[in-house]
Coordinates of C-alpha atoms and ligand atoms in Angstrom, one line a residue:
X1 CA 0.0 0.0 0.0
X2 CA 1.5 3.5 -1.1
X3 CA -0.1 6.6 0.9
X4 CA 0.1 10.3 -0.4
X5 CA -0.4 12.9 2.2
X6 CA -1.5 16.3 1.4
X7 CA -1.9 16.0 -2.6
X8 CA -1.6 18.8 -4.1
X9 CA -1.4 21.2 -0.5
X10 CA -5.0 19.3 0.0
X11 CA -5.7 18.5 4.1
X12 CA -6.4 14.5 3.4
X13 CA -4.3 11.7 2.5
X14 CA -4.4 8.9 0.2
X15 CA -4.1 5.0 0.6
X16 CA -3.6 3.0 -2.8
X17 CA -3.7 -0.9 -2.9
X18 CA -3.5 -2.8 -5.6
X19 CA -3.3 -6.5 -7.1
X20 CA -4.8 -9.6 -5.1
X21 CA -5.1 -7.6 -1.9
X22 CA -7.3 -4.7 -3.2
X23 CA -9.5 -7.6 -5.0
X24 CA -10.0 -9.7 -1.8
X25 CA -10.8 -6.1 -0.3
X26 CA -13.2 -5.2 -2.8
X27 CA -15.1 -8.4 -2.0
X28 CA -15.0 -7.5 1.6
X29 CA -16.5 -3.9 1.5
X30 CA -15.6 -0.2 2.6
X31 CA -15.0 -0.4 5.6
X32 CA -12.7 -3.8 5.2
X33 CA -10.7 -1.3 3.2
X34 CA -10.8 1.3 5.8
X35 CA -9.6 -1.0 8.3
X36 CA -6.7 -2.1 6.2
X37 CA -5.6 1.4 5.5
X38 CA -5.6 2.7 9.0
X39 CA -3.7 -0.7 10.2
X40 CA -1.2 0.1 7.5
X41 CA -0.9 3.6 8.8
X42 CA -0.5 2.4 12.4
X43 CA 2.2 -0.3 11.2
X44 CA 4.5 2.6 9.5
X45 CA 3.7 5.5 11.4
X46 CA 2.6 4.1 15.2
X47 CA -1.1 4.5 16.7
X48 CA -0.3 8.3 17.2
X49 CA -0.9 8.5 13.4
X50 CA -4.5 7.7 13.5
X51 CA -5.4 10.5 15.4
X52 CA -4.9 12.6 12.6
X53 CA -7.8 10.6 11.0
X54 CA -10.2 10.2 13.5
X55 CA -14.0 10.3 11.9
X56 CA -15.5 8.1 9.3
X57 CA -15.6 10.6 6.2
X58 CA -13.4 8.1 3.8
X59 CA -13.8 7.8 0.7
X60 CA -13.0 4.2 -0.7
X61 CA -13.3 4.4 -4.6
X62 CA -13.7 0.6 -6.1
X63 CA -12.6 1.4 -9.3
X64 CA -12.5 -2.7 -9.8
X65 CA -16.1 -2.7 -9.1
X66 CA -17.2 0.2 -11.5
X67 CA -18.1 -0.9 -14.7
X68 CA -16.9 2.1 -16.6
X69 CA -13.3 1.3 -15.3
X70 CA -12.9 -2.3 -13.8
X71 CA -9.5 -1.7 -12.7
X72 CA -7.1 0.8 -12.7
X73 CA -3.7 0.5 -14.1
X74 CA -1.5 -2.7 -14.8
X75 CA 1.6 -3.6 -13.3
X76 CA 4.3 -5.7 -14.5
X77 CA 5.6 -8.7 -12.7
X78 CA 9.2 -7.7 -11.3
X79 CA 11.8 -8.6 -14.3
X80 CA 9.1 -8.5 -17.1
X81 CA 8.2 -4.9 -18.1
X82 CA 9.1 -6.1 -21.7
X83 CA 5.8 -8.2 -21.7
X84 CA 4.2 -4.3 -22.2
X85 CA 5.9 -4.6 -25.8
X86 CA 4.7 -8.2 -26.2
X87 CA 0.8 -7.5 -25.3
X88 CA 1.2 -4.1 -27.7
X89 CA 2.3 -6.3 -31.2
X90 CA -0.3 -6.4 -33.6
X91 CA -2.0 -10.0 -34.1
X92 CA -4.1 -11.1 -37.6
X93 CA -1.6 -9.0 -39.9
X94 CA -2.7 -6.0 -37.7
X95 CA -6.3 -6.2 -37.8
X96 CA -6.1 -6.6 -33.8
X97 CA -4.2 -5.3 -31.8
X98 CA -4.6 -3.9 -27.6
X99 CA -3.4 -0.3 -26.9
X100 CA -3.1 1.4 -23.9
X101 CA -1.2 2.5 -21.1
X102 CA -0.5 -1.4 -20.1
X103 CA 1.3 -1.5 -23.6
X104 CA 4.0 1.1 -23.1
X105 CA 7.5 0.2 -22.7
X106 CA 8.5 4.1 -22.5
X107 CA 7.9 5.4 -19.4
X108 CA 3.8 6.3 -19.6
X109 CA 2.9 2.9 -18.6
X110 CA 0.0 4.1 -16.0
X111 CA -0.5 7.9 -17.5
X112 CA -3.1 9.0 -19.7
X113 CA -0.6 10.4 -21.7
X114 CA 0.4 6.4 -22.6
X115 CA -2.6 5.4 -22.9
X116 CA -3.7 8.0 -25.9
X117 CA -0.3 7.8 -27.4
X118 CA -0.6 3.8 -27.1
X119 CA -4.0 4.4 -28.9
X120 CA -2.9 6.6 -31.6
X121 CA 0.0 4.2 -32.2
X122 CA -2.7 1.4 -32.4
X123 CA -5.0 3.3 -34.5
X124 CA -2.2 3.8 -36.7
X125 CA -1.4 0.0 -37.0
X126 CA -5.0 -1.0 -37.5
X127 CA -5.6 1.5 -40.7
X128 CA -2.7 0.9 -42.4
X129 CA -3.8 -3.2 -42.0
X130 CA -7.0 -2.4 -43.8
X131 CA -5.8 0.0 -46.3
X132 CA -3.7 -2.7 -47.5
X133 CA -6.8 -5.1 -47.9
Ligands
FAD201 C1 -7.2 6.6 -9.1 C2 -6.4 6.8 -10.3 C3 -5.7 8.0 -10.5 C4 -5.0 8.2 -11.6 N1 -4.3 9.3 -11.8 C5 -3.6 9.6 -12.9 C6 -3.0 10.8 -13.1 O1 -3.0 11.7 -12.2 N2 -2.3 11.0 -14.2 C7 -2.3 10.1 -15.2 O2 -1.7 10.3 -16.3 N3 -2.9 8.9 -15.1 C8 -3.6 8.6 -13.9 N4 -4.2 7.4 -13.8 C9 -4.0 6.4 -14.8 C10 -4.9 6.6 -16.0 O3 -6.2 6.9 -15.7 C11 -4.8 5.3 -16.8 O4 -3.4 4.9 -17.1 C12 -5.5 5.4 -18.2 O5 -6.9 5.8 -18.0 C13 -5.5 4.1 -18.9 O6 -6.2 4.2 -20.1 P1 -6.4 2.9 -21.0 O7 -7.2 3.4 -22.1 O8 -5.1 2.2 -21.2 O9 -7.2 1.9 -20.0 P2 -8.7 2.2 -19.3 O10 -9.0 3.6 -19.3 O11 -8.6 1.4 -18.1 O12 -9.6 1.5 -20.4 C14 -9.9 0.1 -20.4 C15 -11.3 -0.1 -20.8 O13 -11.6 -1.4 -21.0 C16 -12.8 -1.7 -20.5 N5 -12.8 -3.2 -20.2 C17 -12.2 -3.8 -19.2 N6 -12.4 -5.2 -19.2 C18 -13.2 -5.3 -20.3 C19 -13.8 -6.5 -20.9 N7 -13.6 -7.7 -20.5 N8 -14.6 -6.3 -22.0 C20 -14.8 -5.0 -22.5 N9 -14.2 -3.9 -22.0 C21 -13.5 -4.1 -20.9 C22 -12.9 -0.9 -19.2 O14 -14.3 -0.7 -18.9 C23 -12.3 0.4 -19.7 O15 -13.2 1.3 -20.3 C24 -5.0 7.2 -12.6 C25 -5.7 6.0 -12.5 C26 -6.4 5.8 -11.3 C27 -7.3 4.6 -11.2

């Protein structure tokens, strides 16, 4: 779990989990994930930390359960970013092919700014496939 405190100069702080953990969270509800952030806070920071936090106002996103997003971003196993490259390569003489920020192999893996170059590059791919018939 990564926190943020104070984005941006704002008074709050943010707790990201990801992979299996935030999965088996999701199942368990908000408030599971509320208890795992403040026991995570209290593990790196002591139990003063949690004073800091003391009412119920959080805000625990889901963006695994939403059916606009169902996930966020993708991570690489540790020693394989170059499967990003592998899951970008065109399949069926470039009539298919996934684009996206998961696909970048240049530092924008996880931005929006990969994800619309990754589509543009796709895009690209996939026209020049069917102009050629
Ligand atoms: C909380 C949060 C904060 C972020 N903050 C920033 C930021 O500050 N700056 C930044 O640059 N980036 C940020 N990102 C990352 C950025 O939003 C993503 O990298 C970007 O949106 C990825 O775009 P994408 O098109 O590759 O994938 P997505 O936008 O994830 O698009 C994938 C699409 O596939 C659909 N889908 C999934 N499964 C299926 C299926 N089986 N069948 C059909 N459709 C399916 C999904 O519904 C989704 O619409 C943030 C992400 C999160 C979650």
């Amino acid at each position: 779990m990564v926190f943020q405190f104070w984005p941006l100069g704002r008074a709050y702080a943010m707790a990201w989990i990801g992979g299996s953990m935030a999965w088996e969270l999701q199942r368990h509800g908000d408030a599971a994930c509320v208890d795992y952030m403040r026991n995570g806070l209290r593990e790196i920071f002591g139990a003063r930390a949690l004073t800091l936090f003391p009412g119920t106002d959080a805000v625990v996103t889901q963006w695994g359960a939403d059916a606009l997003f169902r996930g966020a971003y993708a991570y690489a196993l540790p020693g394989h970013a170059e499967a990003r490259g592998r899951l970008g390569q065109p399949l069926a003489d470039g009539r298919l092919i996934f684009a996206g920020e998961a696909c970048r192999e240049d530092g924008l893996a996880g931005t929006v700014g990969g994800a619309w170059l990754d589509g543009r590059r796709a895009a690209g791919i996939v026209t020049a496939a069917l102009a050629a018939g």
